[in-house]
Structure formats: structure tokens, C-alpha cells
Amino acid sequence: MEVVPLFCRHNRFEASCPICSKEKAAARRPGGSSGARTGSTTRRAPSTPAARRHGSGQRAGHLVTRKLARAADDGYSNDLVPGIRATADAERLAACLAVAAARLEFPGPHPEVAELDGALEEATWLAFLLALAGPERPELQAALLAARPPWTGGGDDAGLGEPTARTIAAYRAWAQRAGSQAAAIAGEAAWTPQRRFARVFDRLALPGFGRAPRFEFLVILGAAGLYELEADALHVAVKEDDATTLAAKRALVSGDALLLERRAAALAGATGVPLAALDRGLALWDSTAPVEPPEHDAIRAALRVA
């Protein structure tokens, strides 16, 4: 009978996976340990404590990681997150997903945008600037909320600095071709919220406006109730140094965009969070930012850390 090759958790044939081969060899040696299963995607384990804390920055195929797992392998295993090998990391992911899901509820991460629903162009413009600044720069976002740069008559960089001028100019031109920001984002009346998210996400591929700010822009608008928008996918960018994509590769163990999308959808479905929550949730999980989550028993149960 023909033997069917099995895939390992690294999305390779088990018999030819170099990582699994090393683990099996270590297990067969006297006094061998399973320390090789740290969730790292680098080819060689760092030899110093500093390197173990920060990772080596090397690439292995398409898998990229910025640092090694922050917690030691304690035998944790869950098919939803095959790259997580420590209970502490799974607990942090549960907390981060809860935080990310909460920010999607009305009025969204920036209530000030929702308050401008009577001035749709100004609200949309403010959401764009907040997304361009990014949630990693809260001080800059606070300055934008205080200044409220106008859609018409504002400076070339809207206070975000010269490097953003090209992106802002491209966005203004994109909106003007449609007649207005609202017309460009609303698209066709027959579009579903998922279809609108996908089409506008693709059309917003402007210079300096990568996956992360595009996704955040549409999340802000949808959560504020300004447009009917719902993420249809995570829209991972495997060729970008995008925090969400890098975290997805690490937690979901794949460098293939289609496989990452399937695993992301499965994770969202099992934990009961909107797919859009994985965008901020994964990026936050892979950072060092402190997390104070709301109640999230269902998420913890799905990740088996309840």
C-alpha cells in the first residue's frame, strides 16, 4: 500500500522538514530536549542570551520573525495556532484578540470620527489621517484629533511630516477622480459590505499607503458607522514588513498567503471574533505593549487557556 506523506506543523512534508528532523534527532540523543521548538523560523538558534531575546533576524524560506517566542515551550499545542508552543503566548493572544474585537464596536477606535457623521467628507479625511499616522503613534493621532486638519485648504502633509505628502497627494487625486471621498469609498450600491471592503482596499494601493494603514482606514470607517464595510479577509502582505503579516506567519506557520487567510478565518471563527480583529490583535500580540483585555472567556476557551 502506498504511504501518504504527512504534513508537519511547519507546512512541509514531515519526512523532509529540517526543523522536525532536528527535533527528532535531539529527542533520540541521551539527555536530548525539545528546546528547538521555540516557534522561531530562523535557521540557527542564537548562541547568546541577547540573541535569544531579540532573535537573529535571518530568513528561512518565506517565514519571517522579528524575535523568538517570548515564553518557553511548555507543551502547548492547538491546531488553530500551530506556531504557538507556550501557554503564556496563547494567553496573550487571547487577550489581544479581545482588545482588538472591542475596538471594532461602535463608535470604533476613534469616537471623534463617528461624531462627524454629519460632515462625511471631513470624517472620512480624519479617519484617513489617523490611519496614516497608525495606532503605534498615539501621540501623533492625539495631535491630529486636536488639530482636525480640514479636507479643503489643508497643508500638503496635514501636519504628518514631509514623507507623507506624496501619499496624501495620491489620496486626494484618487478621491477627486470619483468626485468625492464618499463616492470613492461607497462604490456601487449593489456591493455587500465585504465586497466594498475588498474593492476599496485594492483601489487604495497608493504610494506609501501599505496594507496596515489601508486596513486600519476601512476599519475606522466601518466601526464609526460611516460606511457599510466588513473585512472579507486579512489581506496579508507576504512581501511586506507588515506587523500583522509577520505575526500571522509566526502564529499560523505559513508563508503562503492563501493558507494564512484560511487559517486566519478558522481562528476568527473558532474564537468568535470578527475577522478584522485579527489585524490589530496579531500585531499587538507580537509587540511588547501591555494589554488589559475585557472579558474574553470564549476566546480563552477556543485557545484552550481557560
PDB file of C-alpha atoms in Angstrom:
ATOM      1  CA  MET A   1       0.000   0.000   0.000  1.00  0.00           C
ATOM      2  CA  GLU A   2       1.348   3.423  -0.908  1.00  0.00           C
ATOM      3  CA  VAL A   3       2.373   5.527   2.064  1.00  0.00           C
ATOM      4  CA  VAL A   4       0.903   9.014   2.008  1.00  0.00           C
ATOM      5  CA  PRO A   5       3.360  11.729   3.124  1.00  0.00           C
ATOM      6  CA  LEU A   6       2.231  13.640   6.186  1.00  0.00           C
ATOM      7  CA  PHE A   7       2.492  17.381   6.664  1.00  0.00           C
ATOM      8  CA  CYS A   8       4.086  18.676   9.859  1.00  0.00           C
ATOM      9  CA  ARG A   9       3.148  21.846  11.763  1.00  0.00           C
ATOM     10  CA  HIS A  10       5.655  23.786   9.614  1.00  0.00           C
ATOM     11  CA  ASN A  11       3.530  23.095   6.491  1.00  0.00           C
ATOM     12  CA  ARG A  12       6.168  20.796   4.986  1.00  0.00           C
ATOM     13  CA  PHE A  13       6.364  17.069   4.377  1.00  0.00           C
ATOM     14  CA  GLU A  14       7.255  15.644   7.759  1.00  0.00           C
ATOM     15  CA  ALA A  15       9.958  13.409   6.325  1.00  0.00           C
ATOM     16  CA  SER A  16      11.806  16.328   4.702  1.00  0.00           C
ATOM     17  CA  CYS A  17      11.235  19.101   7.247  1.00  0.00           C
ATOM     18  CA  PRO A  18      14.641  20.228   8.588  1.00  0.00           C
ATOM     19  CA  ILE A  19      13.127  21.575  11.820  1.00  0.00           C
ATOM     20  CA  CYS A  20      11.261  18.373  12.669  1.00  0.00           C
ATOM     21  CA  SER A  21      14.343  16.328  11.745  1.00  0.00           C
ATOM     22  CA  LYS A  22      16.432  18.257  14.263  1.00  0.00           C
ATOM     23  CA  GLU A  23      13.766  17.822  16.942  1.00  0.00           C
ATOM     24  CA  LYS A  24      13.603  14.076  16.362  1.00  0.00           C
ATOM     25  CA  ALA A  25      17.388  13.804  16.423  1.00  0.00           C
ATOM     26  CA  ALA A  26      17.536  15.762  19.683  1.00  0.00           C
ATOM     27  CA  ALA A  27      14.856  13.554  21.220  1.00  0.00           C
ATOM     28  CA  ARG A  28      16.818  10.405  20.306  1.00  0.00           C
ATOM     29  CA  ARG A  29      20.033  11.676  21.924  1.00  0.00           C
ATOM     30  CA  PRO A  30      20.538  10.926  25.625  1.00  0.00           C
ATOM     31  CA  GLY A  31      19.558  13.979  27.607  1.00  0.00           C
ATOM     32  CA  GLY A  32      18.035  15.495  24.494  1.00  0.00           C
ATOM     33  CA  SER A  33      15.477  18.243  24.924  1.00  0.00           C
ATOM     34  CA  SER A  34      12.628  19.734  22.927  1.00  0.00           C
ATOM     35  CA  GLY A  35      14.053  23.233  23.262  1.00  0.00           C
ATOM     36  CA  ALA A  36      14.336  23.506  19.497  1.00  0.00           C
ATOM     37  CA  ARG A  37      10.590  24.032  19.262  1.00  0.00           C
ATOM     38  CA  THR A  38      10.578  27.698  20.188  1.00  0.00           C
ATOM     39  CA  GLY A  39       8.352  28.943  17.365  1.00  0.00           C
ATOM     40  CA  SER A  40      11.336  30.594  15.686  1.00  0.00           C
ATOM     41  CA  THR A  41      11.653  30.482  11.930  1.00  0.00           C
ATOM     42  CA  THR A  42      15.372  31.201  11.826  1.00  0.00           C
ATOM     43  CA  ARG A  43      17.795  28.605  10.562  1.00  0.00           C
ATOM     44  CA  ARG A  44      20.199  28.677  13.508  1.00  0.00           C
ATOM     45  CA  ALA A  45      19.448  29.131  17.175  1.00  0.00           C
ATOM     46  CA  PRO A  46      21.124  32.219  18.675  1.00  0.00           C
ATOM     47  CA  SER A  47      24.077  31.319  20.891  1.00  0.00           C
ATOM     48  CA  THR A  48      23.932  34.225  23.325  1.00  0.00           C
ATOM     49  CA  PRO A  49      21.250  35.351  25.801  1.00  0.00           C
ATOM     50  CA  ALA A  50      20.895  38.683  23.971  1.00  0.00           C
ATOM     51  CA  ALA A  51      20.387  36.935  20.658  1.00  0.00           C
ATOM     52  CA  ARG A  52      17.825  34.617  22.205  1.00  0.00           C
ATOM     53  CA  ARG A  53      15.864  37.626  23.454  1.00  0.00           C
ATOM     54  CA  HIS A  54      15.847  39.549  20.195  1.00  0.00           C
ATOM     55  CA  GLY A  55      16.142  36.879  17.506  1.00  0.00           C
ATOM     56  CA  SER A  56      18.718  36.645  14.756  1.00  0.00           C
ATOM     57  CA  GLY A  57      16.734  38.420  12.018  1.00  0.00           C
ATOM     58  CA  GLN A  58      17.571  35.731   9.459  1.00  0.00           C
ATOM     59  CA  ARG A  59      15.071  34.420   6.938  1.00  0.00           C
ATOM     60  CA  ALA A  60      14.069  30.814   6.377  1.00  0.00           C
ATOM     61  CA  GLY A  61      12.174  30.466   3.140  1.00  0.00           C
ATOM     62  CA  HIS A  62       9.148  32.756   3.279  1.00  0.00           C
ATOM     63  CA  LEU A  63       8.760  32.661   7.057  1.00  0.00           C
ATOM     64  CA  VAL A  64       9.967  35.798   8.803  1.00  0.00           C
ATOM     65  CA  THR A  65      10.100  36.531  12.513  1.00  0.00           C
ATOM     66  CA  ARG A  66      11.430  39.517  14.399  1.00  0.00           C
ATOM     67  CA  LYS A  67      12.154  37.670  17.622  1.00  0.00           C
ATOM     68  CA  LEU A  68      11.935  34.281  19.240  1.00  0.00           C
ATOM     69  CA  ALA A  69       8.956  33.170  21.270  1.00  0.00           C
ATOM     70  CA  ARG A  70       8.763  35.226  24.443  1.00  0.00           C
ATOM     71  CA  ALA A  71       7.852  32.180  26.518  1.00  0.00           C
ATOM     72  CA  ALA A  72       9.433  28.738  26.710  1.00  0.00           C
ATOM     73  CA  ASP A  73       7.825  25.728  25.069  1.00  0.00           C
ATOM     74  CA  ASP A  74       5.693  24.076  27.753  1.00  0.00           C
ATOM     75  CA  GLY A  75       3.943  21.571  25.510  1.00  0.00           C
ATOM     76  CA  TYR A  76       1.061  23.836  24.488  1.00  0.00           C
ATOM     77  CA  SER A  77      -0.466  22.786  21.180  1.00  0.00           C
ATOM     78  CA  ASN A  78      -3.510  23.982  19.282  1.00  0.00           C
ATOM     79  CA  ASP A  79      -4.259  23.422  15.594  1.00  0.00           C
ATOM     80  CA  LEU A  80      -5.736  26.921  15.390  1.00  0.00           C
ATOM     81  CA  VAL A  81      -2.311  28.450  16.134  1.00  0.00           C
ATOM     82  CA  PRO A  82       0.295  25.834  15.200  1.00  0.00           C
ATOM     83  CA  GLY A  83       3.166  28.256  15.722  1.00  0.00           C
ATOM     84  CA  ILE A  84       2.387  28.874  19.394  1.00  0.00           C
ATOM     85  CA  ARG A  85       4.141  26.417  21.697  1.00  0.00           C
ATOM     86  CA  ALA A  86       3.738  28.180  25.053  1.00  0.00           C
ATOM     87  CA  THR A  87       0.608  28.672  27.133  1.00  0.00           C
ATOM     88  CA  ALA A  88       1.677  32.209  28.052  1.00  0.00           C
ATOM     89  CA  ASP A  89       1.825  33.187  24.389  1.00  0.00           C
ATOM     90  CA  ALA A  90      -1.630  31.714  23.802  1.00  0.00           C
ATOM     91  CA  GLU A  91      -2.987  33.634  26.788  1.00  0.00           C
ATOM     92  CA  ARG A  92      -1.545  36.874  25.421  1.00  0.00           C
ATOM     93  CA  LEU A  93      -3.082  36.203  22.006  1.00  0.00           C
ATOM     94  CA  ALA A  94      -6.492  35.665  23.623  1.00  0.00           C
ATOM     95  CA  ALA A  95      -6.172  38.978  25.438  1.00  0.00           C
ATOM     96  CA  CYS A  96      -5.029  40.822  22.303  1.00  0.00           C
ATOM     97  CA  LEU A  97      -7.917  39.451  20.235  1.00  0.00           C
ATOM     98  CA  ALA A  98     -10.353  40.610  22.907  1.00  0.00           C
ATOM     99  CA  VAL A  99      -8.898  44.127  22.835  1.00  0.00           C
ATOM    100  CA  ALA A 100      -8.972  44.195  19.037  1.00  0.00           C
ATOM    101  CA  ALA A 101     -12.567  42.975  18.886  1.00  0.00           C
ATOM    102  CA  ALA A 102     -13.700  45.608  21.395  1.00  0.00           C
ATOM    103  CA  ARG A 103     -12.276  48.460  19.295  1.00  0.00           C
ATOM    104  CA  LEU A 104     -14.454  47.367  16.355  1.00  0.00           C
ATOM    105  CA  GLU A 105     -17.642  48.096  18.264  1.00  0.00           C
ATOM    106  CA  PHE A 106     -19.401  51.421  17.617  1.00  0.00           C
ATOM    107  CA  PRO A 107     -18.148  54.139  17.706  1.00  0.00           C
ATOM    108  CA  GLY A 108     -14.858  52.413  16.933  1.00  0.00           C
ATOM    109  CA  PRO A 109     -11.282  53.167  17.928  1.00  0.00           C
ATOM    110  CA  HIS A 110     -11.776  56.915  17.401  1.00  0.00           C
ATOM    111  CA  PRO A 111     -15.195  58.163  18.556  1.00  0.00           C
ATOM    112  CA  GLU A 112     -14.340  61.615  17.184  1.00  0.00           C
ATOM    113  CA  VAL A 113     -14.728  60.226  13.671  1.00  0.00           C
ATOM    114  CA  ALA A 114     -18.229  58.946  14.405  1.00  0.00           C
ATOM    115  CA  GLU A 115     -19.174  62.342  15.852  1.00  0.00           C
ATOM    116  CA  LEU A 116     -18.565  63.891  12.406  1.00  0.00           C
ATOM    117  CA  ASP A 117     -21.197  61.766  10.668  1.00  0.00           C
ATOM    118  CA  GLY A 118     -22.969  64.942   9.578  1.00  0.00           C
ATOM    119  CA  ALA A 119     -19.810  66.031   7.736  1.00  0.00           C
ATOM    120  CA  LEU A 120     -18.925  62.859   5.861  1.00  0.00           C
ATOM    121  CA  GLU A 121     -16.005  64.273   3.881  1.00  0.00           C
ATOM    122  CA  GLU A 122     -14.352  65.680   6.995  1.00  0.00           C
ATOM    123  CA  ALA A 123     -14.961  62.462   8.944  1.00  0.00           C
ATOM    124  CA  THR A 124     -13.507  60.347   6.154  1.00  0.00           C
ATOM    125  CA  TRP A 125     -10.483  62.625   5.850  1.00  0.00           C
ATOM    126  CA  LEU A 126      -9.845  62.485   9.599  1.00  0.00           C
ATOM    127  CA  ALA A 127     -10.060  58.687   9.509  1.00  0.00           C
ATOM    128  CA  PHE A 128      -7.545  58.603   6.659  1.00  0.00           C
ATOM    129  CA  LEU A 129      -5.058  60.770   8.560  1.00  0.00           C
ATOM    130  CA  LEU A 130      -5.445  58.706  11.742  1.00  0.00           C
ATOM    131  CA  ALA A 131      -4.814  55.517   9.787  1.00  0.00           C
ATOM    132  CA  LEU A 132      -1.815  57.044   8.053  1.00  0.00           C
ATOM    133  CA  ALA A 133      -0.366  58.006  11.436  1.00  0.00           C
ATOM    134  CA  GLY A 134      -1.091  54.497  12.737  1.00  0.00           C
ATOM    135  CA  PRO A 135      -2.126  53.138  16.148  1.00  0.00           C
ATOM    136  CA  GLU A 136       1.550  52.702  17.050  1.00  0.00           C
ATOM    137  CA  ARG A 137       1.876  56.513  17.240  1.00  0.00           C
ATOM    138  CA  PRO A 138      -0.880  57.570  19.671  1.00  0.00           C
ATOM    139  CA  GLU A 139       0.747  60.947  20.356  1.00  0.00           C
ATOM    140  CA  LEU A 140       0.575  61.868  16.682  1.00  0.00           C
ATOM    141  CA  GLN A 141      -3.017  60.666  16.487  1.00  0.00           C
ATOM    142  CA  ALA A 142      -3.884  62.801  19.503  1.00  0.00           C
ATOM    143  CA  ALA A 143      -2.353  65.826  17.783  1.00  0.00           C
ATOM    144  CA  LEU A 144      -4.442  65.142  14.670  1.00  0.00           C
ATOM    145  CA  LEU A 145      -7.620  64.875  16.728  1.00  0.00           C
ATOM    146  CA  ALA A 146      -6.822  68.176  18.406  1.00  0.00           C
ATOM    147  CA  ALA A 147      -5.937  69.991  15.166  1.00  0.00           C
ATOM    148  CA  ARG A 148      -8.595  68.433  12.888  1.00  0.00           C
ATOM    149  CA  PRO A 149      -6.852  69.346   9.581  1.00  0.00           C
ATOM    150  CA  PRO A 150      -9.569  70.285   7.048  1.00  0.00           C
ATOM    151  CA  TRP A 151     -10.197  68.334   3.860  1.00  0.00           C
ATOM    152  CA  THR A 152     -10.086  71.529   1.797  1.00  0.00           C
ATOM    153  CA  GLY A 153      -7.357  74.104   2.247  1.00  0.00           C
ATOM    154  CA  GLY A 154      -5.097  71.957   4.433  1.00  0.00           C
ATOM    155  CA  GLY A 155      -1.333  71.709   4.086  1.00  0.00           C
ATOM    156  CA  ASP A 156       0.388  69.249   1.798  1.00  0.00           C
ATOM    157  CA  ASP A 157       1.317  66.975   4.697  1.00  0.00           C
ATOM    158  CA  ALA A 158      -1.635  67.768   7.028  1.00  0.00           C
ATOM    159  CA  GLY A 159       0.831  68.017   9.891  1.00  0.00           C
ATOM    160  CA  LEU A 160       2.151  64.479   9.445  1.00  0.00           C
ATOM    161  CA  GLY A 161       5.508  65.497   8.027  1.00  0.00           C
ATOM    162  CA  GLU A 162       7.024  65.778   4.566  1.00  0.00           C
ATOM    163  CA  PRO A 163       7.357  61.977   3.943  1.00  0.00           C
ATOM    164  CA  THR A 164       3.551  61.678   3.870  1.00  0.00           C
ATOM    165  CA  ALA A 165       2.994  64.454   1.323  1.00  0.00           C
ATOM    166  CA  ARG A 166       3.181  62.082  -1.644  1.00  0.00           C
ATOM    167  CA  THR A 167       0.682  59.679  -0.084  1.00  0.00           C
ATOM    168  CA  ILE A 168      -1.725  62.483   0.775  1.00  0.00           C
ATOM    169  CA  ALA A 169      -1.484  63.918  -2.743  1.00  0.00           C
ATOM    170  CA  ALA A 170      -2.199  60.486  -4.236  1.00  0.00           C
ATOM    171  CA  TYR A 171      -5.203  60.032  -1.940  1.00  0.00           C
ATOM    172  CA  ARG A 172      -6.636  63.435  -2.845  1.00  0.00           C
ATOM    173  CA  ALA A 173      -6.266  62.641  -6.548  1.00  0.00           C
ATOM    174  CA  TRP A 174      -7.926  59.233  -6.018  1.00  0.00           C
ATOM    175  CA  ALA A 175     -10.917  60.820  -4.290  1.00  0.00           C
ATOM    176  CA  GLN A 176     -11.215  63.625  -6.847  1.00  0.00           C
ATOM    177  CA  ARG A 177     -11.395  61.160  -9.723  1.00  0.00           C
ATOM    178  CA  ALA A 178     -14.531  59.699  -8.121  1.00  0.00           C
ATOM    179  CA  GLY A 179     -15.982  63.123  -7.348  1.00  0.00           C
ATOM    180  CA  SER A 180     -15.558  62.851  -3.567  1.00  0.00           C
ATOM    181  CA  GLN A 181     -14.142  60.622  -0.857  1.00  0.00           C
ATOM    182  CA  ALA A 182     -17.622  59.328  -0.085  1.00  0.00           C
ATOM    183  CA  ALA A 183     -18.266  58.351  -3.698  1.00  0.00           C
ATOM    184  CA  ALA A 184     -14.893  56.615  -3.969  1.00  0.00           C
ATOM    185  CA  ILE A 185     -15.493  54.533  -0.850  1.00  0.00           C
ATOM    186  CA  ALA A 186     -19.211  53.837  -1.268  1.00  0.00           C
ATOM    187  CA  GLY A 187     -18.657  52.432  -4.756  1.00  0.00           C
ATOM    188  CA  GLU A 188     -21.663  50.649  -6.185  1.00  0.00           C
ATOM    189  CA  ALA A 189     -24.923  50.378  -4.265  1.00  0.00           C
ATOM    190  CA  ALA A 190     -25.174  46.656  -5.015  1.00  0.00           C
ATOM    191  CA  TRP A 191     -21.914  45.860  -3.226  1.00  0.00           C
ATOM    192  CA  THR A 192     -22.104  43.892   0.007  1.00  0.00           C
ATOM    193  CA  PRO A 193     -20.080  45.250   2.962  1.00  0.00           C
ATOM    194  CA  GLN A 194     -17.483  42.526   2.339  1.00  0.00           C
ATOM    195  CA  ARG A 195     -17.295  43.302  -1.378  1.00  0.00           C
ATOM    196  CA  ARG A 196     -16.950  47.024  -0.652  1.00  0.00           C
ATOM    197  CA  PHE A 197     -14.119  46.390   1.797  1.00  0.00           C
ATOM    198  CA  ALA A 198     -12.223  44.246  -0.717  1.00  0.00           C
ATOM    199  CA  ARG A 199     -12.690  46.580  -3.675  1.00  0.00           C
ATOM    200  CA  VAL A 200     -11.800  49.749  -1.804  1.00  0.00           C
ATOM    201  CA  PHE A 201      -8.844  48.051  -0.121  1.00  0.00           C
ATOM    202  CA  ASP A 202      -7.450  47.136  -3.540  1.00  0.00           C
ATOM    203  CA  ARG A 203      -8.117  50.575  -5.018  1.00  0.00           C
ATOM    204  CA  LEU A 204      -6.338  52.288  -2.121  1.00  0.00           C
ATOM    205  CA  ALA A 205      -2.978  50.773  -3.074  1.00  0.00           C
ATOM    206  CA  LEU A 206      -1.375  54.211  -3.164  1.00  0.00           C
ATOM    207  CA  PRO A 207       2.293  55.178  -2.712  1.00  0.00           C
ATOM    208  CA  GLY A 208       3.199  54.976   0.968  1.00  0.00           C
ATOM    209  CA  PHE A 209      -0.187  53.531   1.918  1.00  0.00           C
ATOM    210  CA  GLY A 210       0.556  49.899   2.619  1.00  0.00           C
ATOM    211  CA  ARG A 211      -1.548  47.028   3.902  1.00  0.00           C
ATOM    212  CA  ALA A 212      -1.653  48.150   7.540  1.00  0.00           C
ATOM    213  CA  PRO A 213      -2.890  51.751   7.105  1.00  0.00           C
ATOM    214  CA  ARG A 214      -5.338  50.729   4.359  1.00  0.00           C
ATOM    215  CA  PHE A 215      -6.874  48.061   6.572  1.00  0.00           C
ATOM    216  CA  GLU A 216      -6.984  50.415   9.565  1.00  0.00           C
ATOM    217  CA  PHE A 217      -8.628  53.155   7.489  1.00  0.00           C
ATOM    218  CA  LEU A 218     -11.502  50.911   6.455  1.00  0.00           C
ATOM    219  CA  VAL A 219     -11.844  49.510   9.987  1.00  0.00           C
ATOM    220  CA  ILE A 220     -12.188  53.030  11.427  1.00  0.00           C
ATOM    221  CA  LEU A 221     -14.818  53.995   8.842  1.00  0.00           C
ATOM    222  CA  GLY A 222     -16.818  50.798   9.312  1.00  0.00           C
ATOM    223  CA  ALA A 223     -16.731  50.853  13.106  1.00  0.00           C
ATOM    224  CA  ALA A 224     -17.813  54.506  13.123  1.00  0.00           C
ATOM    225  CA  GLY A 225     -20.880  53.574  11.069  1.00  0.00           C
ATOM    226  CA  LEU A 226     -19.973  55.926   8.227  1.00  0.00           C
ATOM    227  CA  TYR A 227     -19.945  53.226   5.530  1.00  0.00           C
ATOM    228  CA  GLU A 228     -21.061  49.613   5.294  1.00  0.00           C
ATOM    229  CA  LEU A 229     -17.687  47.903   5.462  1.00  0.00           C
ATOM    230  CA  GLU A 230     -16.758  44.473   6.768  1.00  0.00           C
ATOM    231  CA  ALA A 231     -13.408  42.783   6.277  1.00  0.00           C
ATOM    232  CA  ASP A 232     -13.639  39.898   3.844  1.00  0.00           C
ATOM    233  CA  ALA A 233     -10.088  38.684   4.565  1.00  0.00           C
ATOM    234  CA  LEU A 234      -6.982  39.633   6.488  1.00  0.00           C
ATOM    235  CA  HIS A 235      -5.313  40.716   3.217  1.00  0.00           C
ATOM    236  CA  VAL A 236      -1.893  39.555   4.363  1.00  0.00           C
ATOM    237  CA  ALA A 237       1.046  41.061   2.503  1.00  0.00           C
ATOM    238  CA  VAL A 238       3.673  38.314   2.450  1.00  0.00           C
ATOM    239  CA  LYS A 239       6.220  40.552   0.728  1.00  0.00           C
ATOM    240  CA  GLU A 240       5.857  43.486   3.132  1.00  0.00           C
ATOM    241  CA  ASP A 241       7.396  44.054   6.560  1.00  0.00           C
ATOM    242  CA  ASP A 242       3.906  44.426   7.951  1.00  0.00           C
ATOM    243  CA  ALA A 243       3.438  43.723  11.665  1.00  0.00           C
ATOM    244  CA  THR A 244       0.188  41.803  11.217  1.00  0.00           C
ATOM    245  CA  THR A 245       1.521  39.645   8.394  1.00  0.00           C
ATOM    246  CA  LEU A 246       4.737  38.839  10.269  1.00  0.00           C
ATOM    247  CA  ALA A 247       2.753  37.906  13.369  1.00  0.00           C
ATOM    248  CA  ALA A 248       0.382  35.768  11.285  1.00  0.00           C
ATOM    249  CA  LYS A 249       3.325  33.905   9.789  1.00  0.00           C
ATOM    250  CA  ARG A 250       4.666  33.255  13.253  1.00  0.00           C
ATOM    251  CA  ALA A 251       1.425  32.168  14.887  1.00  0.00           C
ATOM    252  CA  LEU A 252      -0.166  30.398  11.918  1.00  0.00           C
ATOM    253  CA  VAL A 253       3.079  28.979  10.474  1.00  0.00           C
ATOM    254  CA  SER A 254       2.951  29.626   6.764  1.00  0.00           C
ATOM    255  CA  GLY A 255       4.454  31.928   4.186  1.00  0.00           C
ATOM    256  CA  ASP A 256       1.645  31.242   1.729  1.00  0.00           C
ATOM    257  CA  ALA A 257      -0.978  33.983   1.559  1.00  0.00           C
ATOM    258  CA  LEU A 258      -3.899  31.664   0.784  1.00  0.00           C
ATOM    259  CA  LEU A 259      -3.056  29.298   3.617  1.00  0.00           C
ATOM    260  CA  LEU A 260      -2.608  32.182   6.033  1.00  0.00           C
ATOM    261  CA  GLU A 261      -6.025  33.536   5.044  1.00  0.00           C
ATOM    262  CA  ARG A 262      -7.664  30.135   5.608  1.00  0.00           C
ATOM    263  CA  ARG A 263      -6.041  29.731   8.994  1.00  0.00           C
ATOM    264  CA  ALA A 264      -6.910  33.296   9.967  1.00  0.00           C
ATOM    265  CA  ALA A 265     -10.557  32.705   9.054  1.00  0.00           C
ATOM    266  CA  ALA A 266     -10.565  29.477  11.073  1.00  0.00           C
ATOM    267  CA  LEU A 267      -9.075  31.273  14.086  1.00  0.00           C
ATOM    268  CA  ALA A 268     -11.628  34.078  13.872  1.00  0.00           C
ATOM    269  CA  GLY A 269     -14.494  31.609  13.523  1.00  0.00           C
ATOM    270  CA  ALA A 270     -13.403  29.452  16.455  1.00  0.00           C
ATOM    271  CA  THR A 271     -12.817  32.384  18.809  1.00  0.00           C
ATOM    272  CA  GLY A 272     -15.975  34.217  17.735  1.00  0.00           C
ATOM    273  CA  VAL A 273     -14.245  37.495  16.898  1.00  0.00           C
ATOM    274  CA  PRO A 274     -14.696  39.436  13.643  1.00  0.00           C
ATOM    275  CA  LEU A 275     -12.041  38.643  11.083  1.00  0.00           C
ATOM    276  CA  ALA A 276     -10.974  42.295  11.178  1.00  0.00           C
ATOM    277  CA  ALA A 277      -9.994  41.857  14.843  1.00  0.00           C
ATOM    278  CA  LEU A 278      -7.072  39.677  13.783  1.00  0.00           C
ATOM    279  CA  ASP A 279      -5.436  42.673  12.098  1.00  0.00           C
ATOM    280  CA  ARG A 280      -4.804  44.630  15.285  1.00  0.00           C
ATOM    281  CA  GLY A 281      -4.905  41.561  17.529  1.00  0.00           C
ATOM    282  CA  LEU A 282      -1.984  39.781  15.870  1.00  0.00           C
ATOM    283  CA  ALA A 283       0.113  42.942  15.594  1.00  0.00           C
ATOM    284  CA  LEU A 284      -0.473  43.715  19.269  1.00  0.00           C
ATOM    285  CA  TRP A 285       0.303  40.117  20.276  1.00  0.00           C
ATOM    286  CA  ASP A 286       3.687  40.244  18.552  1.00  0.00           C
ATOM    287  CA  SER A 287       4.612  43.541  20.227  1.00  0.00           C
ATOM    288  CA  THR A 288       5.770  44.313  23.750  1.00  0.00           C
ATOM    289  CA  ALA A 289       2.838  46.617  24.518  1.00  0.00           C
ATOM    290  CA  PRO A 290       0.943  45.871  27.743  1.00  0.00           C
ATOM    291  CA  VAL A 291      -2.579  44.538  27.281  1.00  0.00           C
ATOM    292  CA  GLU A 292      -5.580  44.962  29.580  1.00  0.00           C
ATOM    293  CA  PRO A 293      -8.376  42.980  27.919  1.00  0.00           C
ATOM    294  CA  PRO A 294     -12.111  42.995  28.592  1.00  0.00           C
ATOM    295  CA  GLU A 295     -13.855  39.729  29.428  1.00  0.00           C
ATOM    296  CA  HIS A 296     -12.928  37.115  26.849  1.00  0.00           C
ATOM    297  CA  ASP A 297     -13.842  33.685  28.229  1.00  0.00           C
ATOM    298  CA  ALA A 298     -14.994  32.389  24.833  1.00  0.00           C
ATOM    299  CA  ILE A 299     -11.700  33.340  23.215  1.00  0.00           C
ATOM    300  CA  ARG A 300      -9.728  31.718  26.023  1.00  0.00           C
ATOM    301  CA  ALA A 301     -11.807  28.575  25.722  1.00  0.00           C
ATOM    302  CA  ALA A 302     -11.197  28.348  21.968  1.00  0.00           C
ATOM    303  CA  LEU A 303      -7.459  28.715  22.516  1.00  0.00           C
ATOM    304  CA  ARG A 304      -7.670  26.231  25.408  1.00  0.00           C
ATOM    305  CA  VAL A 305      -6.253  28.513  28.057  1.00  0.00           C
ATOM    306  CA  ALA A 306      -9.494  28.845  30.053  1.00  0.00           C
TER     307      ALA A 306
END
